[in-house]
PDB file of N, CA and C in Angstrom:
ATOM      1  N   MET A   1     -43.954 120.746 186.951  1.00  0.00           N
ATOM      2  CA  MET A   1     -43.126 120.507 185.738  1.00  0.00           C
ATOM      3  C   MET A   1     -43.475 121.596 184.632  1.00  0.00           C
ATOM      4  N   LYS A   2     -44.245 121.475 183.937  1.00  0.00           N
ATOM      5  CA  LYS A   2     -44.359 122.564 183.225  1.00  0.00           C
ATOM      6  C   LYS A   2     -44.610 123.821 183.226  1.00  0.00           C
ATOM      7  N   LYS A   3     -45.013 125.071 184.788  1.00  0.00           N
ATOM      8  CA  LYS A   3     -44.440 125.875 185.017  1.00  0.00           C
ATOM      9  C   LYS A   3     -42.759 126.454 184.753  1.00  0.00           C
ATOM     10  N   ALA A   4     -41.435 124.821 185.117  1.00  0.00           N
ATOM     11  CA  ALA A   4     -40.954 125.141 185.312  1.00  0.00           C
ATOM     12  C   ALA A   4     -40.477 125.670 184.256  1.00  0.00           C
ATOM     13  N   ALA A   5     -40.877 124.502 182.861  1.00  0.00           N
ATOM     14  CA  ALA A   5     -40.044 125.134 181.644  1.00  0.00           C
ATOM     15  C   ALA A   5     -40.877 126.154 180.997  1.00  0.00           C
ATOM     16  N   LYS A   6     -41.681 127.101 181.635  1.00  0.00           N
ATOM     17  CA  LYS A   6     -42.147 128.230 181.323  1.00  0.00           C
ATOM     18  C   LYS A   6     -41.010 129.065 181.512  1.00  0.00           C
ATOM     19  N   GLU A   7     -40.958 129.124 183.271  1.00  0.00           N
ATOM     20  CA  GLU A   7     -40.042 130.371 183.749  1.00  0.00           C
ATOM     21  C   GLU A   7     -38.853 130.293 183.202  1.00  0.00           C
ATOM     22  N   LYS A   8     -38.217 129.180 182.105  1.00  0.00           N
ATOM     23  CA  LYS A   8     -37.250 128.543 181.977  1.00  0.00           C
ATOM     24  C   LYS A   8     -36.826 129.099 180.182  1.00  0.00           C
ATOM     25  N   TRP A   9     -38.155 129.631 179.447  1.00  0.00           N
ATOM     26  CA  TRP A   9     -38.250 130.195 178.461  1.00  0.00           C
ATOM     27  C   TRP A   9     -38.226 131.897 178.362  1.00  0.00           C
ATOM     28  N   ASP A  10     -39.517 132.290 179.256  1.00  0.00           N
ATOM     29  CA  ASP A  10     -39.836 133.444 179.705  1.00  0.00           C
ATOM     30  C   ASP A  10     -39.290 133.875 180.284  1.00  0.00           C
ATOM     31  N   SER A  11     -37.608 134.796 180.406  1.00  0.00           N
ATOM     32  CA  SER A  11     -36.548 134.788 181.220  1.00  0.00           C
ATOM     33  C   SER A  11     -36.052 136.141 180.895  1.00  0.00           C
ATOM     34  N   SER A  12     -34.901 136.515 181.420  1.00  0.00           N
ATOM     35  CA  SER A  12     -34.940 138.238 181.277  1.00  0.00           C
ATOM     36  C   SER A  12     -34.107 138.024 179.588  1.00  0.00           C
ATOM     37  N   ASN A  13     -33.795 137.250 179.809  1.00  0.00           N
ATOM     38  CA  ASN A  13     -32.848 136.481 178.690  1.00  0.00           C
ATOM     39  C   ASN A  13     -33.386 136.564 176.896  1.00  0.00           C
ATOM     40  N   ALA A  14     -34.759 135.977 177.399  1.00  0.00           N
ATOM     41  CA  ALA A  14     -35.502 135.423 176.147  1.00  0.00           C
ATOM     42  C   ALA A  14     -36.069 137.322 175.755  1.00  0.00           C
ATOM     43  N   GLU A  15     -36.682 137.919 176.865  1.00  0.00           N
ATOM     44  CA  GLU A  15     -37.075 139.077 176.865  1.00  0.00           C
ATOM     45  C   GLU A  15     -35.691 140.223 175.925  1.00  0.00           C
ATOM     46  N   ASP A  16     -34.520 140.031 176.701  1.00  0.00           N
ATOM     47  CA  ASP A  16     -33.947 141.014 176.043  1.00  0.00           C
ATOM     48  C   ASP A  16     -33.367 139.622 174.146  1.00  0.00           C
ATOM     49  N   LEU A  17     -33.182 138.807 173.505  1.00  0.00           N
ATOM     50  CA  LEU A  17     -33.555 138.193 172.655  1.00  0.00           C
ATOM     51  C   LEU A  17     -34.766 139.279 172.045  1.00  0.00           C
ATOM     52  N   PHE A  18     -35.892 138.937 172.576  1.00  0.00           N
ATOM     53  CA  PHE A  18     -37.130 140.251 171.600  1.00  0.00           C
ATOM     54  C   PHE A  18     -36.933 140.893 171.120  1.00  0.00           C
ATOM     55  N   ARG A  19     -36.721 141.798 171.933  1.00  0.00           N
ATOM     56  CA  ARG A  19     -35.862 143.305 171.778  1.00  0.00           C
ATOM     57  C   ARG A  19     -35.092 143.340 170.880  1.00  0.00           C
ATOM     58  N   ALA A  20     -33.819 142.516 170.677  1.00  0.00           N
ATOM     59  CA  ALA A  20     -33.085 142.729 169.886  1.00  0.00           C
ATOM     60  C   ALA A  20     -34.093 141.939 168.668  1.00  0.00           C
ATOM     61  N   ILE A  21     -34.883 141.453 167.978  1.00  0.00           N
ATOM     62  CA  ILE A  21     -35.091 140.719 167.558  1.00  0.00           C
ATOM     63  C   ILE A  21     -36.681 142.064 167.011  1.00  0.00           C
ATOM     64  N   LEU A  22     -37.041 142.668 167.117  1.00  0.00           N
ATOM     65  CA  LEU A  22     -37.604 143.802 167.566  1.00  0.00           C
ATOM     66  C   LEU A  22     -36.783 144.981 166.474  1.00  0.00           C
ATOM     67  N   THR A  23     -35.475 145.263 166.531  1.00  0.00           N
ATOM     68  CA  THR A  23     -34.664 145.868 166.313  1.00  0.00           C
ATOM     69  C   THR A  23     -34.933 145.808 164.386  1.00  0.00           C
ATOM     70  N   LEU A  24     -34.985 144.831 164.157  1.00  0.00           N
ATOM     71  CA  LEU A  24     -33.922 144.629 163.434  1.00  0.00           C
ATOM     72  C   LEU A  24     -36.224 145.051 161.759  1.00  0.00           C
ATOM     73  N   GLU A  25     -34.558 145.856 160.741  1.00  0.00           N
ATOM     74  CA  GLU A  25     -35.827 146.508 159.846  1.00  0.00           C
ATOM     75  C   GLU A  25     -36.227 146.205 158.138  1.00  0.00           C
ATOM     76  N   ASN A  26     -35.375 144.768 158.387  1.00  0.00           N
ATOM     77  CA  ASN A  26     -36.440 144.048 156.479  1.00  0.00           C
ATOM     78  C   ASN A  26     -35.838 142.878 156.747  1.00  0.00           C
ATOM     79  N   THR A  27     -36.412 142.218 155.690  1.00  0.00           N
ATOM     80  CA  THR A  27     -35.757 140.593 155.404  1.00  0.00           C
ATOM     81  C   THR A  27     -34.198 140.664 155.729  1.00  0.00           C
ATOM     82  N   ASP A  28     -33.734 141.460 154.970  1.00  0.00           N
ATOM     83  CA  ASP A  28     -31.708 140.583 154.530  1.00  0.00           C
ATOM     84  C   ASP A  28     -30.853 140.751 156.181  1.00  0.00           C
ATOM     85  N   GLU A  29     -31.439 142.125 156.888  1.00  0.00           N
ATOM     86  CA  GLU A  29     -31.076 142.136 158.402  1.00  0.00           C
ATOM     87  C   GLU A  29     -31.280 140.994 159.297  1.00  0.00           C
ATOM     88  N   ALA A  30     -33.061 140.367 159.320  1.00  0.00           N
ATOM     89  CA  ALA A  30     -33.393 139.441 159.561  1.00  0.00           C
ATOM     90  C   ALA A  30     -32.625 138.141 159.152  1.00  0.00           C
ATOM     91  N   LYS A  31     -31.655 137.669 157.801  1.00  0.00           N
ATOM     92  CA  LYS A  31     -31.616 136.899 157.642  1.00  0.00           C
ATOM     93  C   LYS A  31     -30.236 136.719 157.753  1.00  0.00           C
ATOM     94  N   ARG A  32     -29.154 137.833 158.412  1.00  0.00           N
ATOM     95  CA  ARG A  32     -28.154 137.789 158.887  1.00  0.00           C
ATOM     96  C   ARG A  32     -28.349 137.817 160.419  1.00  0.00           C
ATOM     97  N   PHE A  33     -29.118 137.973 161.233  1.00  0.00           N
ATOM     98  CA  PHE A  33     -29.421 138.111 162.005  1.00  0.00           C
ATOM     99  C   PHE A  33     -29.385 136.789 162.928  1.00  0.00           C
ATOM    100  N   PHE A  34     -30.384 136.132 162.366  1.00  0.00           N
ATOM    101  CA  PHE A  34     -30.843 134.838 162.460  1.00  0.00           C
ATOM    102  C   PHE A  34     -30.105 133.511 162.127  1.00  0.00           C
ATOM    103  N   ARG A  35     -29.383 133.523 160.942  1.00  0.00           N
ATOM    104  CA  ARG A  35     -28.800 133.293 160.495  1.00  0.00           C
ATOM    105  C   ARG A  35     -27.122 133.396 161.509  1.00  0.00           C
ATOM    106  N   ASP A  36     -26.442 133.978 162.403  1.00  0.00           N
ATOM    107  CA  ASP A  36     -26.069 134.128 162.306  1.00  0.00           C
ATOM    108  C   ASP A  36     -25.871 133.462 164.763  1.00  0.00           C
ATOM    109  N   LEU A  37     -27.297 133.634 164.544  1.00  0.00           N
ATOM    110  CA  LEU A  37     -28.114 133.410 166.273  1.00  0.00           C
ATOM    111  C   LEU A  37     -28.100 131.725 165.972  1.00  0.00           C
ATOM    112  N   LEU A  38     -28.638 131.097 164.875  1.00  0.00           N
ATOM    113  CA  LEU A  38     -29.226 129.814 164.256  1.00  0.00           C
ATOM    114  C   LEU A  38     -28.020 129.114 163.518  1.00  0.00           C
ATOM    115  N   THR A  39     -28.128 127.527 163.593  1.00  0.00           N
ATOM    116  CA  THR A  39     -28.075 126.777 162.391  1.00  0.00           C
ATOM    117  C   THR A  39     -28.752 126.529 161.716  1.00  0.00           C
ATOM    118  N   ALA A  40     -28.210 126.204 160.280  1.00  0.00           N
ATOM    119  CA  ALA A  40     -29.058 126.254 158.908  1.00  0.00           C
ATOM    120  C   ALA A  40     -29.854 125.516 159.209  1.00  0.00           C
ATOM    121  N   PRO A  41     -29.737 124.573 159.698  1.00  0.00           N
ATOM    122  CA  PRO A  41     -31.226 123.184 160.205  1.00  0.00           C
ATOM    123  C   PRO A  41     -32.060 124.068 160.874  1.00  0.00           C
ATOM    124  N   GLU A  42     -31.695 124.602 161.830  1.00  0.00           N
ATOM    125  CA  GLU A  42     -32.599 124.869 163.219  1.00  0.00           C
ATOM    126  C   GLU A  42     -33.324 126.271 162.091  1.00  0.00           C
ATOM    127  N   ILE A  43     -33.079 126.564 160.901  1.00  0.00           N
ATOM    128  CA  ILE A  43     -33.137 127.842 160.462  1.00  0.00           C
ATOM    129  C   ILE A  43     -34.670 127.163 160.095  1.00  0.00           C
ATOM    130  N   MET A  44     -34.143 125.963 159.310  1.00  0.00           N
ATOM    131  CA  MET A  44     -35.264 125.630 158.300  1.00  0.00           C
ATOM    132  C   MET A  44     -35.873 124.714 159.192  1.00  0.00           C
ATOM    133  N   ASP A  45     -35.924 124.544 160.328  1.00  0.00           N
ATOM    134  CA  ASP A  45     -37.055 123.619 160.591  1.00  0.00           C
ATOM    135  C   ASP A  45     -38.071 124.718 161.209  1.00  0.00           C
ATOM    136  N   PHE A  46     -37.720 125.960 161.983  1.00  0.00           N
ATOM    137  CA  PHE A  46     -38.358 127.231 162.014  1.00  0.00           C
ATOM    138  C   PHE A  46     -39.161 127.387 160.928  1.00  0.00           C
ATOM    139  N   SER A  47     -38.681 127.151 159.450  1.00  0.00           N
ATOM    140  CA  SER A  47     -38.803 128.485 158.319  1.00  0.00           C
ATOM    141  C   SER A  47     -40.343 126.797 157.621  1.00  0.00           C
ATOM    142  N   GLN A  48     -39.898 125.972 158.262  1.00  0.00           N
ATOM    143  CA  GLN A  48     -40.936 124.869 158.089  1.00  0.00           C
ATOM    144  C   GLN A  48     -42.677 124.535 158.766  1.00  0.00           C
ATOM    145  N   ARG A  49     -41.785 125.252 160.529  1.00  0.00           N
ATOM    146  CA  ARG A  49     -43.330 125.184 161.057  1.00  0.00           C
ATOM    147  C   ARG A  49     -44.239 126.041 161.004  1.00  0.00           C
ATOM    148  N   TRP A  50     -43.462 127.992 159.881  1.00  0.00           N
ATOM    149  CA  TRP A  50     -44.322 128.485 159.693  1.00  0.00           C
ATOM    150  C   TRP A  50     -44.645 128.404 158.159  1.00  0.00           C
ATOM    151  N   LYS A  51     -44.212 127.545 157.643  1.00  0.00           N
ATOM    152  CA  LYS A  51     -45.381 127.592 157.061  1.00  0.00           C
ATOM    153  C   LYS A  51     -46.156 126.261 156.772  1.00  0.00           C
ATOM    154  N   THR A  52     -46.426 125.818 157.878  1.00  0.00           N
ATOM    155  CA  THR A  52     -47.288 124.377 158.408  1.00  0.00           C
ATOM    156  C   THR A  52     -48.064 125.418 158.952  1.00  0.00           C
ATOM    157  N   ALA A  53     -47.726 126.533 160.032  1.00  0.00           N
ATOM    158  CA  ALA A  53     -48.857 127.043 160.568  1.00  0.00           C
ATOM    159  C   ALA A  53     -49.642 128.165 159.059  1.00  0.00           C
ATOM    160  N   ARG A  54     -48.570 128.455 158.155  1.00  0.00           N
ATOM    161  CA  ARG A  54     -49.834 128.943 156.826  1.00  0.00           C
ATOM    162  C   ARG A  54     -50.596 128.173 156.476  1.00  0.00           C
ATOM    163  N   LEU A  55     -49.861 126.673 155.903  1.00  0.00           N
ATOM    164  CA  LEU A  55     -50.981 125.519 155.138  1.00  0.00           C
ATOM    165  C   LEU A  55     -52.153 125.536 156.184  1.00  0.00           C
ATOM    166  N   LEU A  56     -51.976 124.961 157.429  1.00  0.00           N
ATOM    167  CA  LEU A  56     -53.124 124.717 158.117  1.00  0.00           C
ATOM    168  C   LEU A  56     -54.446 126.019 157.827  1.00  0.00           C
ATOM    169  N   ASP A  57     -53.697 127.316 158.000  1.00  0.00           N
ATOM    170  CA  ASP A  57     -54.976 128.605 157.988  1.00  0.00           C
ATOM    171  C   ASP A  57     -55.412 128.380 156.836  1.00  0.00           C
ATOM    172  N   GLU A  58     -54.565 127.985 155.453  1.00  0.00           N
ATOM    173  CA  GLU A  58     -55.462 128.093 154.076  1.00  0.00           C
ATOM    174  C   GLU A  58     -56.023 126.991 153.859  1.00  0.00           C
ATOM    175  N   GLY A  59     -56.650 126.050 155.354  1.00  0.00           N
ATOM    176  CA  GLY A  59     -57.050 124.522 155.202  1.00  0.00           C
ATOM    177  C   GLY A  59     -56.786 123.147 154.399  1.00  0.00           C
ATOM    178  N   THR A  60     -55.669 123.560 154.140  1.00  0.00           N
ATOM    179  CA  THR A  60     -54.857 122.185 153.904  1.00  0.00           C
ATOM    180  C   THR A  60     -55.088 121.492 154.169  1.00  0.00           C
ATOM    181  N   PRO A  61     -55.167 119.858 153.644  1.00  0.00           N
ATOM    182  CA  PRO A  61     -55.096 118.806 154.510  1.00  0.00           C
ATOM    183  C   PRO A  61     -53.637 118.363 155.638  1.00  0.00           C
ATOM    184  N   TYR A  62     -53.773 118.190 156.562  1.00  0.00           N
ATOM    185  CA  TYR A  62     -52.730 117.574 157.368  1.00  0.00           C
ATOM    186  C   TYR A  62     -51.688 116.375 156.418  1.00  0.00           C
ATOM    187  N   LEU A  63     -52.242 116.203 155.131  1.00  0.00           N
ATOM    188  CA  LEU A  63     -51.205 115.247 154.438  1.00  0.00           C
ATOM    189  C   LEU A  63     -50.793 115.714 153.394  1.00  0.00           C
ATOM    190  N   GLU A  64     -51.244 116.607 152.873  1.00  0.00           N
ATOM    191  CA  GLU A  64     -50.472 117.465 151.972  1.00  0.00           C
ATOM    192  C   GLU A  64     -49.343 118.668 152.180  1.00  0.00           C
ATOM    193  N   ILE A  65     -49.931 118.833 153.827  1.00  0.00           N
ATOM    194  CA  ILE A  65     -48.590 119.562 154.065  1.00  0.00           C
ATOM    195  C   ILE A  65     -47.606 119.032 154.489  1.00  0.00           C
ATOM    196  N   GLY A  66     -47.840 117.602 155.316  1.00  0.00           N
ATOM    197  CA  GLY A  66     -46.611 116.264 155.685  1.00  0.00           C
ATOM    198  C   GLY A  66     -45.953 116.209 154.508  1.00  0.00           C
ATOM    199  N   ARG A  67     -46.184 115.882 153.211  1.00  0.00           N
ATOM    200  CA  ARG A  67     -46.056 116.042 151.682  1.00  0.00           C
ATOM    201  C   ARG A  67     -45.308 117.501 151.566  1.00  0.00           C
ATOM    202  N   GLN A  68     -45.862 118.240 151.315  1.00  0.00           N
ATOM    203  CA  GLN A  68     -44.980 119.382 151.033  1.00  0.00           C
ATOM    204  C   GLN A  68     -43.881 120.091 152.406  1.00  0.00           C
ATOM    205  N   THR A  69     -43.364 119.563 153.251  1.00  0.00           N
ATOM    206  CA  THR A  69     -42.856 120.216 154.415  1.00  0.00           C
ATOM    207  C   THR A  69     -42.193 119.051 154.925  1.00  0.00           C
ATOM    208  N   TRP A  70     -42.561 117.915 154.685  1.00  0.00           N
ATOM    209  CA  TRP A  70     -42.060 116.625 155.804  1.00  0.00           C
ATOM    210  C   TRP A  70     -41.825 116.032 156.806  1.00  0.00           C
ATOM    211  N   MET A  71     -43.111 116.849 157.210  1.00  0.00           N
ATOM    212  CA  MET A  71     -43.680 117.187 159.345  1.00  0.00           C
ATOM    213  C   MET A  71     -44.109 115.949 159.218  1.00  0.00           C
ATOM    214  N   SER A  72     -44.189 115.197 160.482  1.00  0.00           N
ATOM    215  CA  SER A  72     -44.932 114.051 160.633  1.00  0.00           C
ATOM    216  C   SER A  72     -46.257 115.156 161.292  1.00  0.00           C
ATOM    217  N   SER A  73     -47.558 114.021 161.373  1.00  0.00           N
ATOM    218  CA  SER A  73     -48.372 113.927 161.702  1.00  0.00           C
ATOM    219  C   SER A  73     -48.561 114.650 163.036  1.00  0.00           C
ATOM    220  N   LYS A  74     -48.261 114.114 163.683  1.00  0.00           N
ATOM    221  CA  LYS A  74     -48.336 115.025 165.583  1.00  0.00           C
ATOM    222  C   LYS A  74     -47.647 116.211 165.936  1.00  0.00           C
ATOM    223  N   THR A  75     -46.178 116.849 164.291  1.00  0.00           N
ATOM    224  CA  THR A  75     -46.156 118.092 164.594  1.00  0.00           C
ATOM    225  C   THR A  75     -47.210 118.996 164.352  1.00  0.00           C
ATOM    226  N   ILE A  76     -47.719 118.386 163.022  1.00  0.00           N
ATOM    227  CA  ILE A  76     -49.050 119.440 162.330  1.00  0.00           C
ATOM    228  C   ILE A  76     -50.062 119.464 162.878  1.00  0.00           C
ATOM    229  N   ALA A  77     -50.413 117.949 163.761  1.00  0.00           N
ATOM    230  CA  ALA A  77     -51.608 118.195 164.783  1.00  0.00           C
ATOM    231  C   ALA A  77     -51.287 119.274 166.261  1.00  0.00           C
ATOM    232  N   ARG A  78     -49.713 119.153 166.500  1.00  0.00           N
ATOM    233  CA  ARG A  78     -49.048 120.643 167.711  1.00  0.00           C
ATOM    234  C   ARG A  78     -48.864 122.513 167.152  1.00  0.00           C
ATOM    235  N   ILE A  79     -49.212 122.029 165.417  1.00  0.00           N
ATOM    236  CA  ILE A  79     -48.852 123.675 165.013  1.00  0.00           C
ATOM    237  C   ILE A  79     -50.103 123.966 164.917  1.00  0.00           C
ATOM    238  N   GLN A  80     -51.334 122.461 164.420  1.00  0.00           N
ATOM    239  CA  GLN A  80     -53.017 123.506 164.683  1.00  0.00           C
ATOM    240  C   GLN A  80     -53.467 123.467 165.732  1.00  0.00           C
ATOM    241  N   ARG A  81     -52.820 122.668 166.416  1.00  0.00           N
ATOM    242  CA  ARG A  81     -53.235 123.283 168.592  1.00  0.00           C
ATOM    243  C   ARG A  81     -53.046 124.660 168.913  1.00  0.00           C
ATOM    244  N   TRP A  82     -51.377 124.933 168.581  1.00  0.00           N
ATOM    245  CA  TRP A  82     -51.184 126.597 169.175  1.00  0.00           C
ATOM    246  C   TRP A  82     -51.149 127.686 168.022  1.00  0.00           C
ATOM    247  N   LEU A  83     -52.198 127.045 167.181  1.00  0.00           N
ATOM    248  CA  LEU A  83     -52.291 127.893 165.864  1.00  0.00           C
ATOM    249  C   LEU A  83     -53.813 128.271 166.486  1.00  0.00           C
ATOM    250  N   LYS A  84     -54.415 126.828 167.286  1.00  0.00           N
ATOM    251  CA  LYS A  84     -55.657 127.071 167.467  1.00  0.00           C
ATOM    252  C   LYS A  84     -56.075 128.103 169.514  1.00  0.00           C
ATOM    253  N   ARG A  85     -54.705 126.794 169.676  1.00  0.00           N
ATOM    254  CA  ARG A  85     -55.558 127.372 171.236  1.00  0.00           C
ATOM    255  C   ARG A  85     -54.114 128.226 172.105  1.00  0.00           C
ATOM    256  N   GLY A  86     -53.183 128.801 171.908  1.00  0.00           N
ATOM    257  CA  GLY A  86     -51.607 128.606 171.603  1.00  0.00           C
ATOM    258  C   GLY A  86     -51.694 130.361 172.149  1.00  0.00           C
ATOM    259  N   LYS A  87     -50.466 131.093 172.266  1.00  0.00           N
ATOM    260  CA  LYS A  87     -50.985 132.412 172.617  1.00  0.00           C
ATOM    261  C   LYS A  87     -51.227 133.182 171.638  1.00  0.00           C
ATOM    262  N   GLY A  88     -52.138 132.925 170.626  1.00  0.00           N
ATOM    263  CA  GLY A  88     -52.160 133.949 169.577  1.00  0.00           C
ATOM    264  C   GLY A  88     -51.342 134.448 169.360  1.00  0.00           C
ATOM    265  N   GLY A  89     -49.648 133.943 168.482  1.00  0.00           N
ATOM    266  CA  GLY A  89     -48.781 134.887 167.873  1.00  0.00           C
ATOM    267  C   GLY A  89     -48.859 134.734 166.674  1.00  0.00           C
ATOM    268  N   TYR A  90     -48.802 132.756 166.290  1.00  0.00           N
ATOM    269  CA  TYR A  90     -49.290 132.649 165.468  1.00  0.00           C
ATOM    270  C   TYR A  90     -50.577 133.607 164.121  1.00  0.00           C
ATOM    271  N   ARG A  91     -51.721 133.621 165.031  1.00  0.00           N
ATOM    272  CA  ARG A  91     -53.106 134.292 164.362  1.00  0.00           C
ATOM    273  C   ARG A  91     -52.240 135.785 164.612  1.00  0.00           C
ATOM    274  N   LEU A  92     -51.421 135.991 165.536  1.00  0.00           N
ATOM    275  CA  LEU A  92     -51.847 137.639 164.904  1.00  0.00           C
ATOM    276  C   LEU A  92     -50.776 138.073 163.916  1.00  0.00           C
ATOM    277  N   VAL A  93     -50.106 136.653 163.698  1.00  0.00           N
ATOM    278  CA  VAL A  93     -48.396 137.759 162.040  1.00  0.00           C
ATOM    279  C   VAL A  93     -50.110 136.824 160.371  1.00  0.00           C
ATOM    280  N   LEU A  94     -50.332 135.616 161.437  1.00  0.00           N
ATOM    281  CA  LEU A  94     -51.169 135.494 159.990  1.00  0.00           C
ATOM    282  C   LEU A  94     -51.735 136.475 159.345  1.00  0.00           C
ATOM    283  N   ASP A  95     -52.567 137.045 160.456  1.00  0.00           N
ATOM    284  CA  ASP A  95     -53.792 137.736 159.785  1.00  0.00           C
ATOM    285  C   ASP A  95     -52.859 139.470 159.438  1.00  0.00           C
ATOM    286  N   ARG A  96     -52.346 140.052 160.166  1.00  0.00           N
ATOM    287  CA  ARG A  96     -50.977 140.978 159.424  1.00  0.00           C
ATOM    288  C   ARG A  96     -50.535 140.914 158.561  1.00  0.00           C
ATOM    289  N   MET A  97     -49.722 139.491 158.133  1.00  0.00           N
ATOM    290  CA  MET A  97     -49.124 139.484 156.676  1.00  0.00           C
ATOM    291  C   MET A  97     -50.444 139.529 156.076  1.00  0.00           C
ATOM    292  N   LYS A  98     -51.909 138.817 156.049  1.00  0.00           N
ATOM    293  CA  LYS A  98     -52.716 138.956 155.352  1.00  0.00           C
ATOM    294  C   LYS A  98     -53.263 139.992 154.954  1.00  0.00           C
ATOM    295  N   ARG A  99     -52.835 141.629 156.035  1.00  0.00           N
ATOM    296  CA  ARG A  99     -53.715 142.378 155.519  1.00  0.00           C
ATOM    297  C   ARG A  99     -52.233 143.449 154.239  1.00  0.00           C
ATOM    298  N   SER A 100     -50.476 142.634 154.610  1.00  0.00           N
ATOM    299  CA  SER A 100     -49.984 143.149 153.954  1.00  0.00           C
ATOM    300  C   SER A 100     -49.347 143.497 152.708  1.00  0.00           C
ATOM    301  N   GLU A 101     -49.707 144.467 152.088  1.00  0.00           N
ATOM    302  CA  GLU A 101     -49.549 144.192 150.293  1.00  0.00           C
ATOM    303  C   GLU A 101     -48.115 143.069 149.902  1.00  0.00           C
ATOM    304  N   PRO A 102     -47.060 143.866 150.568  1.00  0.00           N
ATOM    305  CA  PRO A 102     -45.291 142.591 150.126  1.00  0.00           C
ATOM    306  C   PRO A 102     -45.325 141.247 149.958  1.00  0.00           C
ATOM    307  N   PHE A 103     -46.150 140.713 151.224  1.00  0.00           N
ATOM    308  CA  PHE A 103     -46.513 139.747 151.439  1.00  0.00           C
ATOM    309  C   PHE A 103     -47.843 139.095 151.183  1.00  0.00           C
ATOM    310  N   GLY A 104     -48.875 139.564 150.908  1.00  0.00           N
ATOM    311  CA  GLY A 104     -50.226 139.216 150.945  1.00  0.00           C
ATOM    312  C   GLY A 104     -50.369 137.442 150.142  1.00  0.00           C
ATOM    313  N   PHE A 105     -50.447 136.127 151.078  1.00  0.00           N
ATOM    314  CA  PHE A 105     -50.497 135.571 149.818  1.00  0.00           C
ATOM    315  C   PHE A 105     -51.734 135.144 150.700  1.00  0.00           C
TER     316      PHE A 105
END
C-alpha cells in the first residue's frame, strides 16, 4: 500500500509540476502561480505546515506551536517526524533560508 501511494505522487505529472515551480523567479510569481494552482484553504494549510516546521526548528514547544497555528499535536508530531527523519526537504530549505539575508529568521 505504501509503495502504491509513493508511486501515485512520484509520477511524471509531479515531476513536471516540480520543474514548473523551479521556473518561478520571485515571491510575486510564486503567489500568482500557487493561487491559480491551489485553493486559498490549501495555501493556508501548506503555509501553516511550513510555519510549524520553522517553529519546531527554533525549539518552540508543541503547545505554543498549537496556539500559534491551530495545528493538532498529532499534525505537529508528524511534521517533527518528517523534519527529523523525512527526505531532508524541510532541513534543506530551513538551512538555506537561515543563510539567506532577505529571509534570515
